Short mmCIF file of C-alpha atoms in Angstrom, two decimals:
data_model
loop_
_atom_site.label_atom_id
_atom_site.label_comp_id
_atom_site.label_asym_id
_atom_site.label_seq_id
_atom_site.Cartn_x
_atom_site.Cartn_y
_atom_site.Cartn_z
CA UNK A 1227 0.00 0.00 0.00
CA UNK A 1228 1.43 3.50 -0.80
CA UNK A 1229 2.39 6.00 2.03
CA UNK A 1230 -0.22 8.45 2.35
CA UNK A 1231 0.16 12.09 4.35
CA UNK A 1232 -3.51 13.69 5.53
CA UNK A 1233 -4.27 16.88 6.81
CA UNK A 1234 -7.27 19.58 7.16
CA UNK A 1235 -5.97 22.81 4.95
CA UNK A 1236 -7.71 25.83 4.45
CA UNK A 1237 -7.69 27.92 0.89
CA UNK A 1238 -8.69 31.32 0.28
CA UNK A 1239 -12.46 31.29 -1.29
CA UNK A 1240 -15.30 34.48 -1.30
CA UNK A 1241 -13.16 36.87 0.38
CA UNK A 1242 -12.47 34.19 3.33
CA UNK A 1243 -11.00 30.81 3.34
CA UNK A 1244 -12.53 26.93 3.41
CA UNK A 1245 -11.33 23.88 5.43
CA UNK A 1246 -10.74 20.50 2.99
CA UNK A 1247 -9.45 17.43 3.79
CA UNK A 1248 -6.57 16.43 1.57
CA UNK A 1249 -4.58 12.85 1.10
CA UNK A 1250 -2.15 12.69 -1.40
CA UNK A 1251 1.24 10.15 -1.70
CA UNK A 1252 4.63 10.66 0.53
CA UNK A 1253 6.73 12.34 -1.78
CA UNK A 1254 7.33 15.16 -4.12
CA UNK A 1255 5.42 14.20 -6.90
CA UNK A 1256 4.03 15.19 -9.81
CA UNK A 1257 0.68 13.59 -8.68
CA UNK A 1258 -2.90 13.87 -10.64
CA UNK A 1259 -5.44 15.62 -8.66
CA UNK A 1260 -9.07 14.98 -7.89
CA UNK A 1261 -11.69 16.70 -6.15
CA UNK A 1262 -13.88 14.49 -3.91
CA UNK A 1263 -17.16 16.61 -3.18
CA UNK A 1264 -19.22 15.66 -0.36
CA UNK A 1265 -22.66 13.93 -0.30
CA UNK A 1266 -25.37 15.42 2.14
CA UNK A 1267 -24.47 14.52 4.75
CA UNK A 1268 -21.37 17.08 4.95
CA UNK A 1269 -17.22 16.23 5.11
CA UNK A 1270 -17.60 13.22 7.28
CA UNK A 1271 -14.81 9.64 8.03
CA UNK A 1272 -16.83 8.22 4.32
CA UNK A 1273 -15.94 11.00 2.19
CA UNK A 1274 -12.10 11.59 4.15
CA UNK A 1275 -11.90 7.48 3.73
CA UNK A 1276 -12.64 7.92 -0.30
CA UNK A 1277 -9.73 10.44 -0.30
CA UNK A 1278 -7.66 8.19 1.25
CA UNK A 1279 -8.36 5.52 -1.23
CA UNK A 1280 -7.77 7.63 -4.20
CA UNK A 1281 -3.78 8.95 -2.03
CA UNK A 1282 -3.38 4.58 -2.10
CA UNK A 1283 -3.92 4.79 -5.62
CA UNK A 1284 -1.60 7.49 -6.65
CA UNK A 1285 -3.52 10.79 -6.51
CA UNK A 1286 -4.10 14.00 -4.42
CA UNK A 1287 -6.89 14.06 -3.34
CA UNK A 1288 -8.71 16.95 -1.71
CA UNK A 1289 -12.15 17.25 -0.23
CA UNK A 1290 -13.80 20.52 0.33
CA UNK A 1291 -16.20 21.18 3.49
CA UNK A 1292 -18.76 22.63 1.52
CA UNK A 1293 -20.76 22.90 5.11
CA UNK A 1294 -17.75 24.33 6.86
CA UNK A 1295 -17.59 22.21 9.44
CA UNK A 1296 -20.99 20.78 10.17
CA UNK A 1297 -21.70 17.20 9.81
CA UNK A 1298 -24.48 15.17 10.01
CA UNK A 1299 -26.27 11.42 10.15
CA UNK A 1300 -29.84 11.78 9.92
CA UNK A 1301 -31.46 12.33 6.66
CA UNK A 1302 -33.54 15.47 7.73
CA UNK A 1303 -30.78 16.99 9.02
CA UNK A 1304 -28.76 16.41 5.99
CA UNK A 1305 -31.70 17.53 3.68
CA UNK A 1306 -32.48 20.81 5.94
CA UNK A 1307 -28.22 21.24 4.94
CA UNK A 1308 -28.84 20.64 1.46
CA UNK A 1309 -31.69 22.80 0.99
CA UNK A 1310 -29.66 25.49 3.00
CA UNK A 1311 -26.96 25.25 0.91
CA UNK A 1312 -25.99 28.56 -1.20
CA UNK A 1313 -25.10 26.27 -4.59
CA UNK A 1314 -23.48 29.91 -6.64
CA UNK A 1315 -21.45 29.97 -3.12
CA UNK A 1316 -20.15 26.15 -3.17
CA UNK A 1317 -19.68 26.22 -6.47
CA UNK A 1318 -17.19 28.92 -6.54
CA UNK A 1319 -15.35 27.48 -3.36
CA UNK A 1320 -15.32 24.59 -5.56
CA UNK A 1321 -13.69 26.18 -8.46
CA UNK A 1322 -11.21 27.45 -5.89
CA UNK A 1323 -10.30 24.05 -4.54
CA UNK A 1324 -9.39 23.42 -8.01
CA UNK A 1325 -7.14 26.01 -8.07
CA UNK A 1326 -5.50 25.47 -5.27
CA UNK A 1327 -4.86 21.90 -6.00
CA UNK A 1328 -3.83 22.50 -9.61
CA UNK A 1329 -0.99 25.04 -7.87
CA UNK A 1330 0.37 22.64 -5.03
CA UNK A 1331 3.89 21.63 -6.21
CA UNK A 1332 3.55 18.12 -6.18
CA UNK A 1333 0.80 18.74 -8.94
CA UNK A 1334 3.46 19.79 -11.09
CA UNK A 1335 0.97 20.18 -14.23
CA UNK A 1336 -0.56 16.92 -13.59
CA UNK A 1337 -4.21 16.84 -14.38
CA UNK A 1338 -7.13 16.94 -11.81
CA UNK A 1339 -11.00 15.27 -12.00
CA UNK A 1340 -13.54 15.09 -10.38
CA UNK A 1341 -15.82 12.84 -8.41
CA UNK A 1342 -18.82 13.24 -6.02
CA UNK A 1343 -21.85 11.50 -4.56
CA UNK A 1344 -25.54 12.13 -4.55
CA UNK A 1345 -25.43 16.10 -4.42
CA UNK A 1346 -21.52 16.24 -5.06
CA UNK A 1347 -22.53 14.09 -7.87
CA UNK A 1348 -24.36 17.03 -9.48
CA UNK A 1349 -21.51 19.55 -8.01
CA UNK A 1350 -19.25 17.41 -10.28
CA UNK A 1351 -20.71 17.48 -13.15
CA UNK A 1352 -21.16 21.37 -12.82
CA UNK A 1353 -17.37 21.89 -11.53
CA UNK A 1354 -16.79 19.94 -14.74
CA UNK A 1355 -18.62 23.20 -16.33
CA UNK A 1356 -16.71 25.67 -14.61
CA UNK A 1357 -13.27 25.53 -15.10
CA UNK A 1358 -11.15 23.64 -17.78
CA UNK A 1359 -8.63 22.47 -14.55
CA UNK A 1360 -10.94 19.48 -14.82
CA UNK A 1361 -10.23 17.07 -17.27
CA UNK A 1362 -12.26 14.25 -16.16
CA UNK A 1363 -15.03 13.77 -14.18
CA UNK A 1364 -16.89 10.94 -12.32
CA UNK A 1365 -20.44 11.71 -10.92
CA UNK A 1366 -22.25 9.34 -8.88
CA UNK A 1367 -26.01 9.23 -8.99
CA UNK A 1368 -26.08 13.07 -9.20
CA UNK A 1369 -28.40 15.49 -11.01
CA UNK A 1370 -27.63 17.24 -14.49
CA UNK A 1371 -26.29 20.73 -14.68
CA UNK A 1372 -28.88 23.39 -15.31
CA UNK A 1373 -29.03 24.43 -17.66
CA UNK A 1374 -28.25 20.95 -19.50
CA UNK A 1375 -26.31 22.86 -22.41
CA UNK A 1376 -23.63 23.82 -19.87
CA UNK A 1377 -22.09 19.99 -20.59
CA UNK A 1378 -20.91 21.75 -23.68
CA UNK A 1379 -18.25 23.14 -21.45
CA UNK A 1380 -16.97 20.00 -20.42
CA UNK A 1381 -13.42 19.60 -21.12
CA UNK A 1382 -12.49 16.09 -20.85
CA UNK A 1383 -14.49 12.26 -20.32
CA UNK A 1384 -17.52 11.62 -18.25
CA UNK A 1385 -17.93 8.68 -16.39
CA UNK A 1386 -21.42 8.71 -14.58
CA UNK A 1387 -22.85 6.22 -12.62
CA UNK A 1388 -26.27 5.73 -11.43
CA UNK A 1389 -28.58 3.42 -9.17
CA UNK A 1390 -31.25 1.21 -10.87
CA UNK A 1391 -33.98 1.87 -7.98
CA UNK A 1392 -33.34 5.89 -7.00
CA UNK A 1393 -36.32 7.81 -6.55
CA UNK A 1394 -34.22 11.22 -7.41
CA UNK A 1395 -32.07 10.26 -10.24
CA UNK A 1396 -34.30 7.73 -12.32
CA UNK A 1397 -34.74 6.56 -15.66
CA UNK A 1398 -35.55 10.39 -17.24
CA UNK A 1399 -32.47 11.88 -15.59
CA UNK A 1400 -30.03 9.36 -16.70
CA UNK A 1401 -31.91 9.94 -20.77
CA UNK A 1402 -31.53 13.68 -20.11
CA UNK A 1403 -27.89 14.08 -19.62
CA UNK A 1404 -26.76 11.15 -22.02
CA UNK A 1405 -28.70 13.01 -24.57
CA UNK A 1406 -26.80 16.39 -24.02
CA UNK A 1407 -23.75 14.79 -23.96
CA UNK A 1408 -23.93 13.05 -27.00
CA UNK A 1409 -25.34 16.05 -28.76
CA UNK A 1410 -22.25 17.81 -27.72
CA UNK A 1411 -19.86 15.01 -28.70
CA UNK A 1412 -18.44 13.98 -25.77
CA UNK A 1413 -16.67 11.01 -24.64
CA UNK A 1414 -18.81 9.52 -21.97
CA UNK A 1415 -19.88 6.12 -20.27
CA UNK A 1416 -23.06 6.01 -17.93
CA UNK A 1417 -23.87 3.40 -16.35
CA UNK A 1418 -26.51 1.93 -14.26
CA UNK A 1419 -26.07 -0.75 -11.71
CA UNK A 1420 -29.37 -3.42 -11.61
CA UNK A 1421 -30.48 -3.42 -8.22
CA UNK A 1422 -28.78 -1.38 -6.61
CA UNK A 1423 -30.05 1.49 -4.58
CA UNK A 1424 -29.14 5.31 -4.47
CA UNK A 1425 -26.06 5.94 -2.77
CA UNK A 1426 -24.82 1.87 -3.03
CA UNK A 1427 -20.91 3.00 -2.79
CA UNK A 1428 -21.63 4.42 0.49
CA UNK A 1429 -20.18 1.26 2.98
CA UNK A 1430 -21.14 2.84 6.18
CA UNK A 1431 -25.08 2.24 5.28
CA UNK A 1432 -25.68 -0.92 4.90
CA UNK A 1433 -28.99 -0.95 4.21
CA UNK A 1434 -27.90 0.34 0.48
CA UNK A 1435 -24.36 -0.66 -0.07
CA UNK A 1436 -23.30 -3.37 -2.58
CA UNK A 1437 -20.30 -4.46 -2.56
CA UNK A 1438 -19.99 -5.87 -6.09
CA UNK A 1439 -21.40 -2.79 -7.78
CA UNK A 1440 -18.78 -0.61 -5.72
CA UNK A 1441 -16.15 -2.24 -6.37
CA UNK A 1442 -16.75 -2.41 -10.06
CA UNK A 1443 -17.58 1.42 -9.74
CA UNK A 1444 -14.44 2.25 -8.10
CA UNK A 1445 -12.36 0.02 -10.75
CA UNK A 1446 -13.93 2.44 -13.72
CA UNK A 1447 -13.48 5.68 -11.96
CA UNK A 1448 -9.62 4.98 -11.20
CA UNK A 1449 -9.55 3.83 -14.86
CA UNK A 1450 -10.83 7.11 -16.24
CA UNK A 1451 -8.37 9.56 -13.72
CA UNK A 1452 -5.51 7.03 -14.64
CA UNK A 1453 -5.85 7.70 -18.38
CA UNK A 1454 -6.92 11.15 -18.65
CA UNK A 1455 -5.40 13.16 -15.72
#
């Protein structure tokens, strides 16, 4: 297993600064980036633990606290926090984590993606739309940008992966976005896992995660950031 470093950083974003949780190799580098963006439930041990897998794998990762330090386990909670959430705001401290990353030495010109879950999912996609520093993106169960022509500004491949049984993100969504995309020629895979049920790649609920579909999930995303970033 590679020797990872962790630590809670802060970066300069609307005239203040925002805490992220970063994991990235031992070492000097040059390492390819990616932004992991938080589901609902806010910068908790899941979301730090995906960073960590994507440091044993070779990258930096870094993780943005798009709630600033609030985290939470019950689904009200973490839909009150969602519906709370100023998205212009996030977004920009999103583009900002980018640019932070992307200027971190042991980047060294390396390319960054990004990937995300449920609401990062959609945060993804419309990162993906905001800055060219992305060059690959991986959205999990997430929601289109708005408006959908905005994937025109997609710089690199889209790998998108979606739960057969999701009450948010069903059948319509998925058509939606794979429409776009192909009307804007670009390179993307979506896929959707049978049986499986929204947020399946979380392992700290078991009453949704699948092991099998994860781990296949996982095996594609670190495919896509290998070749393209």
């Amino acid at each position: 297993m590679t020797a990872i470093r962790t630590e809670m950083v802060e970066f300069p974003s609307n005239g203040t600064t925002t805490p992220g949780f970063l994991a990235r190799p031992e070492g000097d580098g040059p390492f390819p980036g990616v932004i992991v963006i938080q589901e609902w439930w806010g910068l908790n041990d899941n979301i730090k633990d995906i960073a960590q897998r994507f440091a044993n794998e070779g990258f930096a990762a870094f993780a943005p606290d798009l709630y600033h330090g609030t985290v939470v386990d019950e689904p009200d909670e973490a839909m009150k926090l969602m519906m709370q959430l100023d998205i212009n705001r996030a977004s920009h401290e999103l583009v900002k984590a980018t640019e932070y990353l992307a200027e971190e030495p042991y980047i060294k010109g390396r390319g960054i993606g990004a990937v995300g879950f449920c609401m990062g999912g959609g945060l993804a996609m419309t990162l993906a739309c905001d800055t060219p520093l992305i060059q690959a993106v991986a959205p999990f169960y997430g929601a289109a940008p708005e408006p959908i022509d905005r994937v025109q500004s997609i710089q690199g491949p889209i790998a998108a992966t979606y739960a057969e049984n999701d009450p948010w993100f069903g059948p319509e969504v998925r058509e939606k976005l794979g429409q776009a995309l192909g009307e804007h020629n670009k390179t993307f895979d979506i896929k959707v896992y049978p049986g499986t049920s929204h947020g399946f790649f979380n392992d700290t609920r078991p009453e949704v995660f699948d092991k099998k579909a994860s781990d296949d999930a996982w095996r594609r995303v670190v495919e896509l950031f290998v070749g393209n970033l």
